[in-house]
GROMACS .gro file of C-alpha atoms in nm:
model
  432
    1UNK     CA    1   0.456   1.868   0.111
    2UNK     CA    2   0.233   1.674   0.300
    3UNK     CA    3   0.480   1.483   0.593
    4UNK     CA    4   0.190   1.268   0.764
    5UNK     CA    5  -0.141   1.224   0.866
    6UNK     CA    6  -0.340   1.488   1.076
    7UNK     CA    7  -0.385   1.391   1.435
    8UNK     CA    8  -0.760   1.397   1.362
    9UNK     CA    9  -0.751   1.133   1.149
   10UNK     CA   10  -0.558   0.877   1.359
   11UNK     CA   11  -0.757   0.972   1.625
   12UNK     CA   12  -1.064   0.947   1.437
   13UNK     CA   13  -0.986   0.603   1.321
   14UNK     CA   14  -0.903   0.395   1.660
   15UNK     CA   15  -1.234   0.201   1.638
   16UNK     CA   16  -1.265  -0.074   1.340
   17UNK     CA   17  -1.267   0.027   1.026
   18UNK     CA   18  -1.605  -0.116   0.821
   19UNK     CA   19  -1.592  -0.335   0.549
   20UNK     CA   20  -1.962  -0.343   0.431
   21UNK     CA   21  -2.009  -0.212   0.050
   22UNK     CA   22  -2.187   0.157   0.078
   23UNK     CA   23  -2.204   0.297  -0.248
   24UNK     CA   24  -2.608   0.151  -0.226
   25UNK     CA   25  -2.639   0.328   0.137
   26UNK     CA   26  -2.522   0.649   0.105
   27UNK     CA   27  -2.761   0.924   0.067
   28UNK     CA   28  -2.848   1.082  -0.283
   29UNK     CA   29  -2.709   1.442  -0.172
   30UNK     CA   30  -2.393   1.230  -0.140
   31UNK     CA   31  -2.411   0.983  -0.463
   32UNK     CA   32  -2.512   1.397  -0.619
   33UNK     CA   33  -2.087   1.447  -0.577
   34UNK     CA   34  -1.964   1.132  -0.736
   35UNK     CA   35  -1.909   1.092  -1.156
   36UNK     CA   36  -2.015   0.699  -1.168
   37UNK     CA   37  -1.999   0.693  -1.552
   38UNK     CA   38  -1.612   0.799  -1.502
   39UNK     CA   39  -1.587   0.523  -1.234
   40UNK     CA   40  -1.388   0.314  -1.479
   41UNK     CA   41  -1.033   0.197  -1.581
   42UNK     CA   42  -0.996   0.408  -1.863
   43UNK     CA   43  -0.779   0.238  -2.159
   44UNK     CA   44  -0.812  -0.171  -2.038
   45UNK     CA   45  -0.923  -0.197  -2.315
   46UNK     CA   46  -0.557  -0.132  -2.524
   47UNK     CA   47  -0.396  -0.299  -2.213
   48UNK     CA   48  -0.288  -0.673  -2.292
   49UNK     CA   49  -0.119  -0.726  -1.977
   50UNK     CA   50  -0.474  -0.703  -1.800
   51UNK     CA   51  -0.635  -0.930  -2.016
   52UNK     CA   52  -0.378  -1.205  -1.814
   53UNK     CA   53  -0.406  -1.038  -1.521
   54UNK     CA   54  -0.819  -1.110  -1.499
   55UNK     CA   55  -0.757  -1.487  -1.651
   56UNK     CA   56  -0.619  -1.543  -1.348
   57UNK     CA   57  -0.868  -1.355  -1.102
   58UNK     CA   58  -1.134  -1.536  -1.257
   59UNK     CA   59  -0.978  -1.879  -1.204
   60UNK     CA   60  -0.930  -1.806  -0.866
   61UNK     CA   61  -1.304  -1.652  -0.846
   62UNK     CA   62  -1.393  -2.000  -0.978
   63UNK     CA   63  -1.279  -2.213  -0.701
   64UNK     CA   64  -0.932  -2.275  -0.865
   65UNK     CA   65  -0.591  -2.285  -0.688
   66UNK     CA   66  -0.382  -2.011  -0.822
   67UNK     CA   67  -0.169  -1.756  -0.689
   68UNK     CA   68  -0.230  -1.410  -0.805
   69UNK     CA   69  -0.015  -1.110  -0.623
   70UNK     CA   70  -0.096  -0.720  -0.647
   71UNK     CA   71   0.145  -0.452  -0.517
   72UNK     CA   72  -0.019  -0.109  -0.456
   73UNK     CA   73   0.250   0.185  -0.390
   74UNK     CA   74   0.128   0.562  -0.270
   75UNK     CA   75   0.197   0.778  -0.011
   76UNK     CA   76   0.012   0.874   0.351
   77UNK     CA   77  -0.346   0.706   0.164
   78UNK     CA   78  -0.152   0.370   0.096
   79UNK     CA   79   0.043   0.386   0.432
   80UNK     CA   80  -0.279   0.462   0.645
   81UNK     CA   81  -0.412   0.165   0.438
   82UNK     CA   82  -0.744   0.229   0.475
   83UNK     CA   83  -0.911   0.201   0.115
   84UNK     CA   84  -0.675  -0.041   0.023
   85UNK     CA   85  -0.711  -0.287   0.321
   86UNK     CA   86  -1.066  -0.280   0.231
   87UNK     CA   87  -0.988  -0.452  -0.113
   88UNK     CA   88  -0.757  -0.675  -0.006
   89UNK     CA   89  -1.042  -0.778   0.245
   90UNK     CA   90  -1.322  -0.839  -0.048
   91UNK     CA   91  -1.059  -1.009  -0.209
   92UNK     CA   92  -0.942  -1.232   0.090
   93UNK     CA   93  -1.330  -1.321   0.145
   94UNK     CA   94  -1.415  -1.365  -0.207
   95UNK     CA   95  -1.429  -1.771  -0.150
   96UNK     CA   96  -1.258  -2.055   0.007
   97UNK     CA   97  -0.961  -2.044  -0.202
   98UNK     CA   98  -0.850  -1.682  -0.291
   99UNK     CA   99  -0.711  -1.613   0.062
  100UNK     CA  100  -0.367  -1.545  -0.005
  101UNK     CA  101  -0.083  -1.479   0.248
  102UNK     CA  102  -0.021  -1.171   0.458
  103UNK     CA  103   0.335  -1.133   0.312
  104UNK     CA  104   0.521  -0.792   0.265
  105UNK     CA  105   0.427  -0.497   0.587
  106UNK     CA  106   0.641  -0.230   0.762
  107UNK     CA  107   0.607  -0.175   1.164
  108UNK     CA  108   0.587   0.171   1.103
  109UNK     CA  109   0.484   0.181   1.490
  110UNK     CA  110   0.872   0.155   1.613
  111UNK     CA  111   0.931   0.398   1.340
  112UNK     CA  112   0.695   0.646   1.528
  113UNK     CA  113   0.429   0.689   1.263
  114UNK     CA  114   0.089   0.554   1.182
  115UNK     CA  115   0.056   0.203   1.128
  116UNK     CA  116  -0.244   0.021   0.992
  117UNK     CA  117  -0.534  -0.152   1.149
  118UNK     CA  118  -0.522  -0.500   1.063
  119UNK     CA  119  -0.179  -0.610   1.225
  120UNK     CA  120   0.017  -0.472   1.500
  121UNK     CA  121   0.411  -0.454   1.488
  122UNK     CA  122   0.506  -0.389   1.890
  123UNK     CA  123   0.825  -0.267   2.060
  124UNK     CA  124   0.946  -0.021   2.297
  125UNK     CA  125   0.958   0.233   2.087
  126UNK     CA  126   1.162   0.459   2.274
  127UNK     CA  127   1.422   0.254   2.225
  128UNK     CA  128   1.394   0.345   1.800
  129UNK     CA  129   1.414   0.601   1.558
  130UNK     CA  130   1.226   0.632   1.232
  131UNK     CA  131   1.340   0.752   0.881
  132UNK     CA  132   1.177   0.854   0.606
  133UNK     CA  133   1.268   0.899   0.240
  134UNK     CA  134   1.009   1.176   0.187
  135UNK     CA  135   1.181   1.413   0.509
  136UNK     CA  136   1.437   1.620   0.411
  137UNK     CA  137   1.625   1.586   0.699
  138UNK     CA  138   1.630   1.254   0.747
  139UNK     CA  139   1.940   0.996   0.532
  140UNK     CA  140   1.983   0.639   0.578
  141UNK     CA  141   1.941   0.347   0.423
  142UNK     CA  142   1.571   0.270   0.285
  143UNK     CA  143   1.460  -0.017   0.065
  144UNK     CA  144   1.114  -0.058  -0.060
  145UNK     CA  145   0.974   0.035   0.187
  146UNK     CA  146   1.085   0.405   0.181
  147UNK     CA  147   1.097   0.369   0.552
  148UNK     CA  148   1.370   0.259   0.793
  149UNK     CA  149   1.343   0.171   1.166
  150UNK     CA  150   1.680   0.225   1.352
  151UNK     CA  151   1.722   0.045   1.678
  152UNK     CA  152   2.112   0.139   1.867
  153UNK     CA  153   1.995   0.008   2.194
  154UNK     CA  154   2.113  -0.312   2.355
  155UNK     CA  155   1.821  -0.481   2.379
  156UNK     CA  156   1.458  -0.525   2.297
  157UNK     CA  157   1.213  -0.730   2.214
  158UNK     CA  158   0.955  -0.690   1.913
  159UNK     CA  159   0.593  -0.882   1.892
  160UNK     CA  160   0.434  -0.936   1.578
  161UNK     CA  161   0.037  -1.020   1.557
  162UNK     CA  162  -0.051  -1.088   1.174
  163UNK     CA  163  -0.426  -1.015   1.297
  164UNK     CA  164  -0.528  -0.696   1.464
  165UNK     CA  165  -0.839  -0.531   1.360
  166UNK     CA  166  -0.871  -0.688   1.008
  167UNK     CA  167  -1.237  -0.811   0.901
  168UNK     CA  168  -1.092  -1.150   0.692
  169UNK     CA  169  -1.292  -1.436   0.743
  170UNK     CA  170  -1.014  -1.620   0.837
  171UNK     CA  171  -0.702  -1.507   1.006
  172UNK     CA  172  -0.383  -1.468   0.851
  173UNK     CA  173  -0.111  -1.705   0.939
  174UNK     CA  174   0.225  -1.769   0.860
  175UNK     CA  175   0.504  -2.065   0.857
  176UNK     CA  176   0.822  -1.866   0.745
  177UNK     CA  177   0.916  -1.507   0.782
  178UNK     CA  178   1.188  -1.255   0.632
  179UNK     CA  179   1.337  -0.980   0.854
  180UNK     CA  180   1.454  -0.696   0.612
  181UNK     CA  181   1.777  -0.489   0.757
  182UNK     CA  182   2.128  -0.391   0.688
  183UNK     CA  183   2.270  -0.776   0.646
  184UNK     CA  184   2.627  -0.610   0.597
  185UNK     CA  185   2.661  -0.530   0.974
  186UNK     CA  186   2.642  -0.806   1.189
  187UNK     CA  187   2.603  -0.604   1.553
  188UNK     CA  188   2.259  -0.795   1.669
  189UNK     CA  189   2.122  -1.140   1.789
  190UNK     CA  190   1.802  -1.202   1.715
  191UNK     CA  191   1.615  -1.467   1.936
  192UNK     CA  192   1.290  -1.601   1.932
  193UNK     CA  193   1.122  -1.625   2.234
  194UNK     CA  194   0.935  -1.929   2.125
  195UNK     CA  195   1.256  -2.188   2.102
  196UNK     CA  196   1.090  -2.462   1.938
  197UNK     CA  197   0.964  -2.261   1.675
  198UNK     CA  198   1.238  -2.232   1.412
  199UNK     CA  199   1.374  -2.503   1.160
  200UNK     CA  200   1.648  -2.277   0.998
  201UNK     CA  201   1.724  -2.002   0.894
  202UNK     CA  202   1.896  -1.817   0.586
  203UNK     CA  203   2.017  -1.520   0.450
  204UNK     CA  204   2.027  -1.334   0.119
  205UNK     CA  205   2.327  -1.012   0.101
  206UNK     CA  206   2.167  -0.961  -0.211
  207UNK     CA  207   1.839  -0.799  -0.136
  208UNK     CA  208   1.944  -0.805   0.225
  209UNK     CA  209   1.682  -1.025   0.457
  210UNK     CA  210   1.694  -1.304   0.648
  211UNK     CA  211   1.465  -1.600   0.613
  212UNK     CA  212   1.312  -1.820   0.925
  213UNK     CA  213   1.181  -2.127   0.848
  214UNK     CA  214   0.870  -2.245   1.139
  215UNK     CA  215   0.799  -2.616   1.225
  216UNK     CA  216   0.418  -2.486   1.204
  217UNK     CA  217   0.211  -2.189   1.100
  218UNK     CA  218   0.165  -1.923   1.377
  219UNK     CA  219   0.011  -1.586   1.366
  220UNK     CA  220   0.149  -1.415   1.600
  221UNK     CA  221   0.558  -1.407   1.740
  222UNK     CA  222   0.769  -1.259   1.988
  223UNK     CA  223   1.132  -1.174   1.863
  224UNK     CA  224   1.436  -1.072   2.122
  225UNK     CA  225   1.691  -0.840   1.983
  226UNK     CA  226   2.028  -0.863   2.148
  227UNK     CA  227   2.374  -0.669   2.091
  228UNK     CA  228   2.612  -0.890   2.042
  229UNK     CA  229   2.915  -0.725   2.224
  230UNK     CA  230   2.785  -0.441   2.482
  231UNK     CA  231   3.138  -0.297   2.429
  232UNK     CA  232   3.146  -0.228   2.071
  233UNK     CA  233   3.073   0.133   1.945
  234UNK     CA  234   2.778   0.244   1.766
  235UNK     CA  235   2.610  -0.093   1.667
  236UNK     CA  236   2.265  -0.007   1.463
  237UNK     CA  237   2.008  -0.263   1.345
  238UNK     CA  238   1.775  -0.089   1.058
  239UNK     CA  239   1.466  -0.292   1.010
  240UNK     CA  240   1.314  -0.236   0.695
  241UNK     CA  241   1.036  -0.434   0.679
  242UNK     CA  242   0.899  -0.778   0.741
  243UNK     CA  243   0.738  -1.023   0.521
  244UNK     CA  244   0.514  -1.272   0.678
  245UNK     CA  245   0.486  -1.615   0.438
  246UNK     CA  246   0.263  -1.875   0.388
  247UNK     CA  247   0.466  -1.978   0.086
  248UNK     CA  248   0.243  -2.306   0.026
  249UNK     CA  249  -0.122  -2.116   0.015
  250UNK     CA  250  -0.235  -1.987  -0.344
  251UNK     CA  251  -0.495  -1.726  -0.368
  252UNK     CA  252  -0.444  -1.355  -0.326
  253UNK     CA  253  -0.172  -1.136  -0.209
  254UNK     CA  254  -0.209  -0.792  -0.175
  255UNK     CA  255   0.094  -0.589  -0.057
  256UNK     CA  256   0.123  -0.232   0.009
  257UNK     CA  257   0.397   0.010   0.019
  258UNK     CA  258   0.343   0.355   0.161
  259UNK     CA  259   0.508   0.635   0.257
  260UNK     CA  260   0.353   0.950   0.452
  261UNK     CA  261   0.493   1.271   0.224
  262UNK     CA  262   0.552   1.024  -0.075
  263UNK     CA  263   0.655   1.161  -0.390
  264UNK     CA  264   0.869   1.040  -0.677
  265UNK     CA  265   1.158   1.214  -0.623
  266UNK     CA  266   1.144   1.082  -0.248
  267UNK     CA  267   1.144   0.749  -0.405
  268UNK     CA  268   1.390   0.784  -0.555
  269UNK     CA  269   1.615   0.815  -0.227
  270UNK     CA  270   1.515   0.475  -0.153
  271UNK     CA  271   1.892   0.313  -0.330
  272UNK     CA  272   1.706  -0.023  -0.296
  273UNK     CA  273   1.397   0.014  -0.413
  274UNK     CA  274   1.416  -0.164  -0.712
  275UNK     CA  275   1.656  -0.428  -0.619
  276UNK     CA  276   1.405  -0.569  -0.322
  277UNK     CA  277   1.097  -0.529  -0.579
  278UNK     CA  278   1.297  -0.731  -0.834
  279UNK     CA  279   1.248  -0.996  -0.567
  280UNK     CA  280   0.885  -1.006  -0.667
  281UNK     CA  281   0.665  -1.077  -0.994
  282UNK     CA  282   0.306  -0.917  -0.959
  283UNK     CA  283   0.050  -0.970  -1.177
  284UNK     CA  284  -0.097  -0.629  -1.122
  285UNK     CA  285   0.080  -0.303  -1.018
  286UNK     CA  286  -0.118  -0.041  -0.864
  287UNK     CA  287   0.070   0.332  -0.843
  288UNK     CA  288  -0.157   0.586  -0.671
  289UNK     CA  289   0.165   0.864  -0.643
  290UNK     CA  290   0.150   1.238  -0.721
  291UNK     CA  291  -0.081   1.400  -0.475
  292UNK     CA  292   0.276   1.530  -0.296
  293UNK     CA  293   0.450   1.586  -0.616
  294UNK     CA  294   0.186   1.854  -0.687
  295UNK     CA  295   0.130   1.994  -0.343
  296UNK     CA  296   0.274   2.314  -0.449
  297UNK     CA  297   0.195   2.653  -0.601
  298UNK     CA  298   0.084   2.636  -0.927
  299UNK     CA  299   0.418   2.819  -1.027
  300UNK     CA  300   0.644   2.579  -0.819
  301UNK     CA  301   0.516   2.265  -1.019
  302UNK     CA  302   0.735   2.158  -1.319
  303UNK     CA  303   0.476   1.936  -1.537
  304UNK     CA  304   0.783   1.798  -1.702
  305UNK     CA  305   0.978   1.690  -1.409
  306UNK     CA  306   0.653   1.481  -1.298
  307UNK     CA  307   0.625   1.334  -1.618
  308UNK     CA  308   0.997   1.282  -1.633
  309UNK     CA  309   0.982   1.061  -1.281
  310UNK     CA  310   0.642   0.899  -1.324
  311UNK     CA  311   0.787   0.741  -1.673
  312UNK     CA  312   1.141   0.625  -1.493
  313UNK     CA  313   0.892   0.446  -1.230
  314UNK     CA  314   0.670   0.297  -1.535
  315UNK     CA  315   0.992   0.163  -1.685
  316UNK     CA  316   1.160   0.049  -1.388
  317UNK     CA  317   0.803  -0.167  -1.294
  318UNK     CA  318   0.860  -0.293  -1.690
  319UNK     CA  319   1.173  -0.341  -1.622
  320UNK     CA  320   1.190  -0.639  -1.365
  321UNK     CA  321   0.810  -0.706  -1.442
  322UNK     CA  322   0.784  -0.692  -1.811
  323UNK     CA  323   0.410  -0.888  -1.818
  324UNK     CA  324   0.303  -0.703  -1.486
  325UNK     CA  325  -0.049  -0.521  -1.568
  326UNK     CA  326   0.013  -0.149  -1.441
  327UNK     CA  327  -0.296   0.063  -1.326
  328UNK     CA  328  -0.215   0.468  -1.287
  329UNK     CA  329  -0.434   0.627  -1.094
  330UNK     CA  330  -0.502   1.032  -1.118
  331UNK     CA  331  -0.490   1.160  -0.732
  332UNK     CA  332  -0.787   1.322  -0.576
  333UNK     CA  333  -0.896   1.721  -0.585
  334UNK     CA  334  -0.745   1.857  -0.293
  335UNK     CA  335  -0.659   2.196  -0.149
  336UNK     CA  336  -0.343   2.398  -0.124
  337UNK     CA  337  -0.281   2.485   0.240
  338UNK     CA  338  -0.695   2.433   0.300
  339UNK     CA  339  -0.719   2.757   0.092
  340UNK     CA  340  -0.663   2.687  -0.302
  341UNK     CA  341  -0.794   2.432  -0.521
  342UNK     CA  342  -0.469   2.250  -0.631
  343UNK     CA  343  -0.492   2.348  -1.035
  344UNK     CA  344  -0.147   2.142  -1.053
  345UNK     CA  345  -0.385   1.796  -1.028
  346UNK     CA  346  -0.553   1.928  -1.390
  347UNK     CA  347  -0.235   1.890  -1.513
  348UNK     CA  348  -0.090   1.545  -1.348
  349UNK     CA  349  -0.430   1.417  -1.486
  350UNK     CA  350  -0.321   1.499  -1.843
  351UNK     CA  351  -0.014   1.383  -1.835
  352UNK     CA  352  -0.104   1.073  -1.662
  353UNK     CA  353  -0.348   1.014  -1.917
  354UNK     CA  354  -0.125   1.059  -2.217
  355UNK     CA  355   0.099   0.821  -2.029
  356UNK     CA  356  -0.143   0.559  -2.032
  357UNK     CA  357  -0.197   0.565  -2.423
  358UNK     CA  358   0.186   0.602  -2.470
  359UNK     CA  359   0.252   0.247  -2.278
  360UNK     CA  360  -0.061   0.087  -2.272
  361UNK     CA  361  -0.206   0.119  -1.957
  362UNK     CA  362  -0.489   0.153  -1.757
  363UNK     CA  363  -0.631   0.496  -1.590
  364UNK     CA  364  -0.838   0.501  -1.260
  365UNK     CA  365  -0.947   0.880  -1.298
  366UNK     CA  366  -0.995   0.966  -0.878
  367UNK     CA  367  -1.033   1.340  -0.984
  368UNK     CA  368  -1.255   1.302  -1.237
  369UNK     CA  369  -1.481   1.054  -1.047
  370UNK     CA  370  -1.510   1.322  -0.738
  371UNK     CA  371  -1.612   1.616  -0.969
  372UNK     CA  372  -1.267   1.790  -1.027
  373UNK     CA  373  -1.114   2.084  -0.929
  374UNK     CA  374  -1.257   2.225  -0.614
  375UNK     CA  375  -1.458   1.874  -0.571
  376UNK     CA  376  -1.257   1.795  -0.231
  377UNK     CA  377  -1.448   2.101  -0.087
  378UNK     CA  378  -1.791   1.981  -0.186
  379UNK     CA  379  -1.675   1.601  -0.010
  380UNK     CA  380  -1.535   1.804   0.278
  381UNK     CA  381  -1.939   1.920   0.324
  382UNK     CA  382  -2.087   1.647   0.308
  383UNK     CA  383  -1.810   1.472   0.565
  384UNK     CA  384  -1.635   1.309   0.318
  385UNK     CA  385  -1.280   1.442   0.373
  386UNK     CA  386  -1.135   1.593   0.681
  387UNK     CA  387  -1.054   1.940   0.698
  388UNK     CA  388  -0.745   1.933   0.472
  389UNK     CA  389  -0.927   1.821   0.222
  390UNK     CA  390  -0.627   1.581   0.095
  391UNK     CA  391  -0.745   1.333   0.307
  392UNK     CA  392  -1.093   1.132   0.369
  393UNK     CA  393  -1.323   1.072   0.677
  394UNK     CA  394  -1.367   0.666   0.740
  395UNK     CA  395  -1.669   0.714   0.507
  396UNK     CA  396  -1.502   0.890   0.228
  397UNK     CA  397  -1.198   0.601   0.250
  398UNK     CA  398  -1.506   0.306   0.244
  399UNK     CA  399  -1.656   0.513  -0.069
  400UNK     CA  400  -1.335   0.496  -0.236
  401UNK     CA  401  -1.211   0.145  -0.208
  402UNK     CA  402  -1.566   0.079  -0.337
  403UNK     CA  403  -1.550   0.278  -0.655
  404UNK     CA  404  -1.201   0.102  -0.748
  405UNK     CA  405  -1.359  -0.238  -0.620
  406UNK     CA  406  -1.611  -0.165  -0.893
  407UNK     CA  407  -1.430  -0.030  -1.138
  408UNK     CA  408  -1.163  -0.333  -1.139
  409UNK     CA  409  -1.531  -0.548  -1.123
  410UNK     CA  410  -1.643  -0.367  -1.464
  411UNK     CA  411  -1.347  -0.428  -1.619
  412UNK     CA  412  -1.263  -0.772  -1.486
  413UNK     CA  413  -1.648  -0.826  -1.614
  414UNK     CA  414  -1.577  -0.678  -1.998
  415UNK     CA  415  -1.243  -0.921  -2.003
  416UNK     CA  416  -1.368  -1.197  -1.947
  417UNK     CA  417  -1.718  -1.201  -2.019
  418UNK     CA  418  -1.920  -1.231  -1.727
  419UNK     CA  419  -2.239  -1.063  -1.627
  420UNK     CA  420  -2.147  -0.724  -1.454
  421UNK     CA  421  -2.395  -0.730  -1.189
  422UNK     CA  422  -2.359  -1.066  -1.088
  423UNK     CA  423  -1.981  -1.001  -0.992
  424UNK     CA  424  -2.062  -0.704  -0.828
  425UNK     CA  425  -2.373  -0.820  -0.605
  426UNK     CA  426  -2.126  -1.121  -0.497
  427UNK     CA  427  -1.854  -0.871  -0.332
  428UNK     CA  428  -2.192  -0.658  -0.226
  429UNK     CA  429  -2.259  -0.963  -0.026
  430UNK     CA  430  -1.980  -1.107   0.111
  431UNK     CA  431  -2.029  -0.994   0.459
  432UNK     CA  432  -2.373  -1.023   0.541
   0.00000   0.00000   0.00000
């Protein structure tokens, strides 16, 4: 299983990450590796819920207020953030009015993991202990997130900047915020520092958060956290996530949940999972899981047991989002302990496939589009993809959130009836 991220690549990624489009830059020996005709979403086409799902894009593309959300759930790809921040970013700077709020993040920092670029969650970290769903050895309580941050201490204080190294035109600000934790215990005070700042507050047992309502929008807070009695045994405050609101703006909202070591049967650890997503209604679902599920030997990996989970996390999306459009994406080609092409990926492709048709989804086809088994190899040559080959170099990340940039373009194009390249060369342009 694949627990986190190789110290070369968060090492290798502490400058900015870029933003520019470079699937017209790179160099043909590199465009050589990459299946363009696949680079499509296979089966929109028999997918009514997408047909919505690009109405509303388009109206927004158009100038129009409208509030369009998209939740994108992987593992150490979607927590790293990297591809994925890049399309929230052309969609945040597609025009005036598709800007949508920050909303849903984890400070995976206090948790002691990697935490993406474009906001900063601070603490004294010392002072905390993270949790996984997808290590073995690790059990408390996890919501959506998959990932809980345990503070026992008797004090701290925790500063939140919704800006860091992001590449919006416009910085992300927020008048309300939700603190996710374990609402049943009641052994912390939390304080702002600012103490002007806050109108009220409320809280919901339900899906277990507690709402602060601002005077004004801010993008950046300071947040004391206090034991209430310094006598009482084992007091524990697990923060599961923040969600920073701008519940007046329309536009876009893009919110990712990610997990280093992610699989679904990890998932499926987290008891609140779908009680916290039920909070939500997205118009678009994205589920890029599977690349741990089949991080095996060929012999270890039960094709059954993958379909089995991936079609219990296709009906529990349906489930509290019956109109949601869903997009399955195939994971990349990668090797088995940087010595075996993965064969079990040949297999999660077919069944993902035959998923699609069965429900009436969409199909972004990753290991197709990189050439297939043994592909990550060929990437890994051309500096692509790190030494694992699992995961990419800041070129191969920019190369991918491009291809499903223009693969959503194409099909967002065929939906509605616009011209193809005239979408495309507007995202092309958006940052010169």
């Amino acid at each position: 299983m694949i627990s986190k991220l190789p110290l070369f690549v968060l090492l290798f990624y502490t400058a900015c990450f870029s933003q520019n489009y470079v699937l017209d830059s790179i160099p043909e020996d590199v465009r050589r590796l990459i299946d363009f005709e696949a680079n499509k979403l296979e089966n929109v086409e028999n997918a009514p819920t997408f047909q919505k799902f690009f109405k509303k894009l388009d109206n927004i593309y158009e100038g129009k207020q409208e509030k369009l959300h998209i939740f994108h759930i992987g593992g150490s790809h979607i927590q790293a953030d990297f591809y994925s921040n890049k399309l929230r970013t052309y969609f945040h700077n597609m025009n005036d009015s598709s800007m949508g709020q920050r909303g849903f993040v984890f400070p995976y920092h206090l948790a002691h993991t990697n935490n993406p670029l474009s906001y900063r969650v601070s603490a004294n970290r010392d002072l905390w202990t993270g949790y996984r769903c997808s290590v073995t050895k690790d059990s408390i309580t996890w919501g959506m997130s998959g990932i809980t941050a345990a503070f026992r201490e008797s004090m701290d204080t925790i500063y939140i900047k919704a800006n860091h190294k992001n590449k919006t035109k416009k910085p992300y600000q927020f008048d309300a915020l939700k603190i996710f934790y374990n609402t049943w215990k009641d052994d912390y005070r939390l304080r702002f520092l600012d103490s002007t700042l806050v109108l009220k507050d409320t809280i919901d047992q339900k899906h277990f958060y507690k709402k602060y309502y601002f005077n004004r929008k801010v993008d950046s807070i300071a947040i004391e956290i206090q034991v209430k009695d310094s006598t009482q045994l084992d007091p524990e405050f697990l923060l599961m996530g923040l969600e920073l609101e701008n519940p007046h703006l329309k536009g876009i909202e893009y919110t990712t949940l990610g997990v280093n070591g992610a699989s679904f049967p990890w998932l499926n650890r987290s008891i609140y999972l779908e009680r916290q997503l039920s909070m939500y209604h997205p118009d678009l679902f994205i589920i890029s899981i599977g690349t741990n599920d089949a991080y095996k030997k060929v012999e270890d990996f039960d094709p059954e047991k993958f379909r089995f989970y991936y079609k219990s996390f296709i009906q529990m999306i349906q489930r509290i989002n019956p109109d949601c459009a869903i997009l399955l994406t195939v994971p990349n080609d990668d090797y088995y302990r940087r010595r075996y092409p993965n064969k079990n990926t040949a297999i999660q492709q077919e069944i993902i496939g035959e998923l699609a048709q069965e429900y009436n989804m969409a199909v972004w086809d990753l290991y197709k589009i990189m050439g297939g088994l043994g592909s990550s190899h060929k990437w890994y040559k051309k500096h692509l993809m790190i030494r694992d080959r699992i995961h990419f170099t800041q070129l191969g990340y920019s190369i991918k959130g491009d291809l499903l940039m223009e693969a959503l373009v194409k099909a967002w194009a065929q939906s509605t009836r616009r011209d193809e390249n005239q979408l495309l060369n507007h995202f092309k342009h958006l940052n010169e």
